[in-house]
Coordinates of C-alpha atoms and ligand atoms in Angstrom, one line a residue:
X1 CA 108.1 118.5 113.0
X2 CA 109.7 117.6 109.3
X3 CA 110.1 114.0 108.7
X4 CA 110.9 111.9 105.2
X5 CA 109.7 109.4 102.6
X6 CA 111.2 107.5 100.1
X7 CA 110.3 104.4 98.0
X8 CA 113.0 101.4 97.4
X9 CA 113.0 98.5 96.0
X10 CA 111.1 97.2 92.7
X11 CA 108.3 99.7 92.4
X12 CA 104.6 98.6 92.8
X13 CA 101.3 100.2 91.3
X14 CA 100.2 102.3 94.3
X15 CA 103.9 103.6 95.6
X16 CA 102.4 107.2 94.5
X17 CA 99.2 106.7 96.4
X18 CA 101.2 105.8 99.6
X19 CA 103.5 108.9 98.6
X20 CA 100.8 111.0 98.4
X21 CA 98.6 109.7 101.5
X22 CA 102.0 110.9 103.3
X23 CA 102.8 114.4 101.8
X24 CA 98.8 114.9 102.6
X25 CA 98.2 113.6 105.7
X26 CA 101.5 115.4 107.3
X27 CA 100.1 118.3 105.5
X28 CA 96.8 117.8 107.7
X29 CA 98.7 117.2 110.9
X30 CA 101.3 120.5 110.3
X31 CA 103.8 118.4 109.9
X32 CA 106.9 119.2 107.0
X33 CA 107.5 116.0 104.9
X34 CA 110.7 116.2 102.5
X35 CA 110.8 113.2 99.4
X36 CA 113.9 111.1 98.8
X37 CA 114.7 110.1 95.5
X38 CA 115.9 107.0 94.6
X39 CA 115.4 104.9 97.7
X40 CA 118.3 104.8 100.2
X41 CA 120.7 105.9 97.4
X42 CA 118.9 109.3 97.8
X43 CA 119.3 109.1 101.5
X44 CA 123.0 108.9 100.9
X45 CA 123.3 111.5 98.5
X46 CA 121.3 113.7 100.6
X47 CA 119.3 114.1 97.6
X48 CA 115.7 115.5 99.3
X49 CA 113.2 117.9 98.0
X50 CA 110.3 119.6 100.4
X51 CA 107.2 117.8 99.3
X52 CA 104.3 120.7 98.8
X53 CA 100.3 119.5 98.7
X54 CA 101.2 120.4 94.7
X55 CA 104.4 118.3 93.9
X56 CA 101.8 115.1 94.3
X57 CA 98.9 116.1 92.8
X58 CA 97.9 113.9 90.2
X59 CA 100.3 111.0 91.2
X60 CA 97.4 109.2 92.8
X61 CA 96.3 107.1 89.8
X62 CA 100.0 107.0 88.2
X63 CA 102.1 103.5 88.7
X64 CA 105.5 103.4 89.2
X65 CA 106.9 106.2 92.1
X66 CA 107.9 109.5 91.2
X67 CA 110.2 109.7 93.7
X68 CA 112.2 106.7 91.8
X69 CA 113.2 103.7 93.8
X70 CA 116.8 101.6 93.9
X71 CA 118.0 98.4 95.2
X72 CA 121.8 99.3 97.1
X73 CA 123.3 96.7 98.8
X74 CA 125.4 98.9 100.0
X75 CA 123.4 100.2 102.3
X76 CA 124.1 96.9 104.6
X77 CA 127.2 98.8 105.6
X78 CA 127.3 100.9 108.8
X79 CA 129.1 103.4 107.7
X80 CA 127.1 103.5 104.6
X81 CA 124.1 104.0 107.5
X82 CA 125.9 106.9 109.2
X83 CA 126.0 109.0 106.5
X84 CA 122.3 108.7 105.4
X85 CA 121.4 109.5 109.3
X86 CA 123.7 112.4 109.2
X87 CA 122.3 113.8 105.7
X88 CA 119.1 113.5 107.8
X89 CA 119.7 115.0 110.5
X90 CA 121.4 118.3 109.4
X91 CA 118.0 118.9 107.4
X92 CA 116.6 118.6 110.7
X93 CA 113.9 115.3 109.8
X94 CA 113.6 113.4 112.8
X95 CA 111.4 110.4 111.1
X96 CA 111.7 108.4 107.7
X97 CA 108.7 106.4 106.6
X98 CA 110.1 103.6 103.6
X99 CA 107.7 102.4 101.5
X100 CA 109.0 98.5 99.9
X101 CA 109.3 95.1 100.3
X102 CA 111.5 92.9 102.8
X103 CA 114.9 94.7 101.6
X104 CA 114.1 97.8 101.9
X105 CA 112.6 97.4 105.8
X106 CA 116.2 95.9 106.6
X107 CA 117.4 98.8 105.6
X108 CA 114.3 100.8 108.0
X109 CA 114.9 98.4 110.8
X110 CA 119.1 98.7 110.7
X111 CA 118.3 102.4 111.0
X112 CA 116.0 102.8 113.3
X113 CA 118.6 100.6 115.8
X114 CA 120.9 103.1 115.4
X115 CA 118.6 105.4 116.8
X116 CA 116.9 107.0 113.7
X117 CA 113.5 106.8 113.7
X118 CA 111.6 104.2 111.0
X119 CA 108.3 102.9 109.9
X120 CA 108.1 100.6 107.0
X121 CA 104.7 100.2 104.7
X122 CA 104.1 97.3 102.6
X123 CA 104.9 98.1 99.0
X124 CA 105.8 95.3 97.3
X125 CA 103.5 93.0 94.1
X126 CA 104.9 90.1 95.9
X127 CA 102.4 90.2 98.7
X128 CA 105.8 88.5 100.6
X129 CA 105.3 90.2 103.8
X130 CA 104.2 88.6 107.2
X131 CA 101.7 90.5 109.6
X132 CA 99.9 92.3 106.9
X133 CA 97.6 90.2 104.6
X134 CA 98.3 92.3 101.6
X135 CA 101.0 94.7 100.1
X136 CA 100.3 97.7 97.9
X137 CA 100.5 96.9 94.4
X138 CA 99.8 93.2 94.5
X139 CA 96.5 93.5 93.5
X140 CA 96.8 95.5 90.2
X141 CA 99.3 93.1 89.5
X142 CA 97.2 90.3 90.3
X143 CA 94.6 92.1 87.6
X144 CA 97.4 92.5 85.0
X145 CA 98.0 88.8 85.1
X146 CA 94.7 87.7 85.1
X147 CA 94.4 89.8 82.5
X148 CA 97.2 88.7 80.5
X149 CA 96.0 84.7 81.5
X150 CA 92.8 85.0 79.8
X151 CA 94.1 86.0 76.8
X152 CA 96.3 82.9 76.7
X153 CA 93.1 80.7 77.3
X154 CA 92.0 82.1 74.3
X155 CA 94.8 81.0 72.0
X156 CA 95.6 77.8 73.9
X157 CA 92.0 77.1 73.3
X158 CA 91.8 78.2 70.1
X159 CA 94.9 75.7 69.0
X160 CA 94.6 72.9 71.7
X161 CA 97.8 73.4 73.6
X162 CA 98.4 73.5 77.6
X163 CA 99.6 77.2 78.4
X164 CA 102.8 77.7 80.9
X165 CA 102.4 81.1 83.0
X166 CA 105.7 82.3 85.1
X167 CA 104.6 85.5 87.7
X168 CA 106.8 87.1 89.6
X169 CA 106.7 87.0 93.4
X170 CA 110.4 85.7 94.1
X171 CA 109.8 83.3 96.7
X172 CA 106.4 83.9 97.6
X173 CA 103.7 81.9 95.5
X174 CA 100.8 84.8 96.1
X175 CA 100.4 86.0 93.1
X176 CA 99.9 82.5 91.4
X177 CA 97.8 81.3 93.6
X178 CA 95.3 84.3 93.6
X179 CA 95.8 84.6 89.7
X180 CA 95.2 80.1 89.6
X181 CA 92.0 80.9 91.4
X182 CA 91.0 83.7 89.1
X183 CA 91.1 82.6 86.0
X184 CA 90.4 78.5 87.0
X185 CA 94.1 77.4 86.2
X186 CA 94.6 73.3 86.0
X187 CA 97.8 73.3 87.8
X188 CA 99.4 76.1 90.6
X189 CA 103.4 75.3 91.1
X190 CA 104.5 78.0 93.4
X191 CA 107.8 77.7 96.1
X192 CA 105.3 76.3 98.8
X193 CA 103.9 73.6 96.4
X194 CA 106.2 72.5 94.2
X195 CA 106.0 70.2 91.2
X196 CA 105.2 66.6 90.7
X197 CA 106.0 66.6 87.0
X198 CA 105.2 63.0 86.7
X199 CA 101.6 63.6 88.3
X200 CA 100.8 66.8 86.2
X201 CA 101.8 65.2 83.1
X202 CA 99.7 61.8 84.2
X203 CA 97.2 64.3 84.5
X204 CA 97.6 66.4 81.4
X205 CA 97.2 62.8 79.8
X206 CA 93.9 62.1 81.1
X207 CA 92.7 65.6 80.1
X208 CA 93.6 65.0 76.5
X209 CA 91.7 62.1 76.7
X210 CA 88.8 63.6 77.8
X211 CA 88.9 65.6 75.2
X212 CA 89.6 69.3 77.1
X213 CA 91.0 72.0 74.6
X214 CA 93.6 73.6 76.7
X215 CA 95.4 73.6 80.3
X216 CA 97.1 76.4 82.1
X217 CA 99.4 76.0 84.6
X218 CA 100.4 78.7 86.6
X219 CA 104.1 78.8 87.8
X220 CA 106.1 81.3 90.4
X221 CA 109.4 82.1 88.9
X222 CA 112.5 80.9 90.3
X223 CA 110.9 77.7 90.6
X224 CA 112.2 76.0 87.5
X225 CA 113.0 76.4 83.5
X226 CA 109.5 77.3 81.7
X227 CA 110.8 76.3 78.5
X228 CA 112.7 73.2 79.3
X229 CA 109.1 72.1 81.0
X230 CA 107.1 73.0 78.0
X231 CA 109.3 71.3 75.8
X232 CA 108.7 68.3 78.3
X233 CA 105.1 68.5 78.4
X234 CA 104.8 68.8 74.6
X235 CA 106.9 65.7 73.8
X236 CA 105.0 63.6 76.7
X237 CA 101.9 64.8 77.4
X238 CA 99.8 64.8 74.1
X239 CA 99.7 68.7 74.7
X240 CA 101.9 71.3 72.6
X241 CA 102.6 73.6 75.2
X242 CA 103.8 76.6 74.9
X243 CA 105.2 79.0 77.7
X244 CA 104.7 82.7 78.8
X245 CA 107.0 84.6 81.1
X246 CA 105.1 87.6 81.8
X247 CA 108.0 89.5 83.4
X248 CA 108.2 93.3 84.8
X249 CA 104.6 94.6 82.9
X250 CA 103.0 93.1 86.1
X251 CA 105.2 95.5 87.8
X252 CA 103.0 98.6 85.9
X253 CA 100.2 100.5 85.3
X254 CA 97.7 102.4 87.3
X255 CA 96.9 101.0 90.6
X256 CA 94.0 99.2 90.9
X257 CA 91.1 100.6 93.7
X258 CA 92.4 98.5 96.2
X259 CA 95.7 98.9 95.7
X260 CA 94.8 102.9 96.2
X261 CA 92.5 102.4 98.8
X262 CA 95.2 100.6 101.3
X263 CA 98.4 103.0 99.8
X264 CA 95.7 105.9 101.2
X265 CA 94.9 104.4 104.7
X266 CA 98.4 103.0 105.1
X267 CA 100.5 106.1 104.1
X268 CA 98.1 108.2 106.3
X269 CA 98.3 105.5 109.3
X270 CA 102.0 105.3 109.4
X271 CA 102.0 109.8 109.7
X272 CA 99.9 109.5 112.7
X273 CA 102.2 106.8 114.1
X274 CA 105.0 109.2 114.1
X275 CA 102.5 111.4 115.4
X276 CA 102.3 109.2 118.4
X277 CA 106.0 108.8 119.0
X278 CA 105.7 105.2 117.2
X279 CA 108.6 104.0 115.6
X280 CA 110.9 100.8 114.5
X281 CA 107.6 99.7 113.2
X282 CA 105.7 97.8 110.3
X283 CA 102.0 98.8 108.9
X284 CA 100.0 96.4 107.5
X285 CA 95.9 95.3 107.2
X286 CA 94.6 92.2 109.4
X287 CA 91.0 91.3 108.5
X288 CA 90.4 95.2 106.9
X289 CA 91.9 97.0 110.3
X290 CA 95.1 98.9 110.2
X291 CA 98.4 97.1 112.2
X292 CA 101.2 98.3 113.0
X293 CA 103.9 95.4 114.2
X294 CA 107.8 95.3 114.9
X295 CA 109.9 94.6 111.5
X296 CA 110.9 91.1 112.3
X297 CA 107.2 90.0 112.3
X298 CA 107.1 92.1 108.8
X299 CA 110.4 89.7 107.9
X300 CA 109.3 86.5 108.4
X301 CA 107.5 84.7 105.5
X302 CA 106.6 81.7 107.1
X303 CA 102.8 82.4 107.4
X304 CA 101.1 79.4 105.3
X305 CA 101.1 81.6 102.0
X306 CA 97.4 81.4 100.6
X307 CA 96.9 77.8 101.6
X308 CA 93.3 77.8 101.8
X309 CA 93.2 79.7 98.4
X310 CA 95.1 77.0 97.0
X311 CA 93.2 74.0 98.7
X312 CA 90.2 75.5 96.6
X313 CA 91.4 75.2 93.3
X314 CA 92.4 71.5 93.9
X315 CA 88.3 71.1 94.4
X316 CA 87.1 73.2 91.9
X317 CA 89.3 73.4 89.1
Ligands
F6P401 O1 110.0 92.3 94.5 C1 109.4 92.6 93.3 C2 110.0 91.9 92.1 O2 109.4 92.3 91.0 C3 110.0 90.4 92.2 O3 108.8 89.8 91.9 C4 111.1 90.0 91.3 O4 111.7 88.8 91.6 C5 112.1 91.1 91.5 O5 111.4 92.2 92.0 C6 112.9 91.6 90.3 O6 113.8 92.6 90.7 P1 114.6 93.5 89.7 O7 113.7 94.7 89.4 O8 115.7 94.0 90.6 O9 115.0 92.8 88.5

């Protein structure tokens, strides 16, 4: 049996983990696995290599994906479809395993309608995915921001100012949340829980009064203009406040243990499903089991994002 991999997508710590847990475990099971570049745009280009127990050695602990990853909206269109299948097909693969985040399984489940074999696993920082309670390369992500977080306590200490955070996580508020929690932020504003400026700032107040050296609130992008808030909260809150958009470095760097540690079960889980004949499938870890479900469960986000996470900073922070 040969099948394929690819990664699409913005690239998460552990996408060479999952790439390798792939290459190996079909290895193990005798079966041929061929790497796409480039995501999809690869797939269209026909641009595949055979994938030997060598050409991923020492990509375990690497971030990024060395198979290079793309975001084509192009690849909405049928016809666009067809001619990946057909590039497929003619080098005789007969299964695709795509390794993103909600894009790139549209892409998985519109080809495995048209009768080409899919199964999606969760690589994404944005932990945005339904039916799996984590996606590879949210957690080193998570570290790089708590990371980054604690070194903003220090200055925002050190000059008495409230500190502004913006993570990624498009419309999911995961990352955060779990970074609020981690590092005992004042204030969480994420898509699910958006702001009451007047309360925060009535808040920051109070703080100030009490004499507290610093505040951080942590803030999902897309939610609203750091700057224009800090400029807010500086002119009515008694804080300076100063704001931090931490952008694509929590996109980076080596993948945490965890991160390799579900990229290893995952990528070797979603080989044996093929194994099986299982296909037009989702992987994903319930409770610390392996899952496999059908792509619109993967696609829905309404699943209460962290909620009880959250409801524990309000009492302890
Ligand atoms: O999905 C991962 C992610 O990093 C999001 O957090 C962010 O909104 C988006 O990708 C940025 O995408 P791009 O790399 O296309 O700018």
């Amino acid at each position: 049996m040969r099948i394929a991999v690819l990664t699409s997508g913005g690239d998460a710590p552990g996408m060479n983990s999952a790439i390798r847990a792939v290459v190996r475990a079909g290895l193990y099971y005798g079966i041929e696995v061929y790497g796409v570049y480039d995501g999809y745009r690869g797939l269209v280009a026909g641009n595949f290599e055979k994938m030997t127990r060598k050409s991923v050695s020492e990509i375990l602990s690497r971030g990024g994906t060395v198979l290079g990853t793309a975001r084509m909206t192009s690849f909405q269109q049928k016809e666009v479809r067809e001619i990946a299948i057909e590039n497929l097909r003619k080098e005789g693969i007969e299964a695709l395993i795509v390794i993103g985040g909600d894009g790139s399984y549209k892409g998985a489940l519109a080809l495995n309608e048209m009768g080409f074999p899919t199964i999606g696993v969760p690589g994404t920082i944005d932990n945005d995915l339904g039916g799996t309670d984590y996606t590879i390369g949210f957690h080193t992500a998570l570290a790089t921001i708590v990371d980054a977080v604690d070194k903003l306590r220090d200055t925002a200490s050190s000059h008495q100012r409230c500190s502004i955070v913006e993570t990624m996580g498009r419309h999911c508020g995961d990352l955060a949340i779990a970074a609020g929690l981690s590092c005992g932020a004042e204030f969480i504003i994420t898509p699910e829980h958006p702001m009451d400026k007047e309360k925060m700032i009535e808040n920051l107040k109070k703080h100030k009064l009490e004499g507290r050296r610093n505040a951080i609130i942590m803030i999902t992008e897309n939610t609203t203009n750091v700057y224009e808030l800090a400029q807010e909260i500086s002119e009515r809150s008694g804080f300076a406040c100063r704001a931090t958009v931490l952008g694509y470095v929590q996109r980076g760097g080596s993948p945490v243990a965890e991160d390799r540690i579900l990229a290893g079960r995952m990528g070797a889980y979603a080989v044996e499903l093929i194994k099986q004949g299982i296909s037009g499938v989702a992987v994903g870890v319930s409770h610390n089991d392996l899952v496999y479900m059908p792509y619109e469960k993967a696609l829905d986000r309404d699943r209460g994002s962290m909620q009880d996470l959250y409801e524990l900073i309000g009492k302890i922070s």
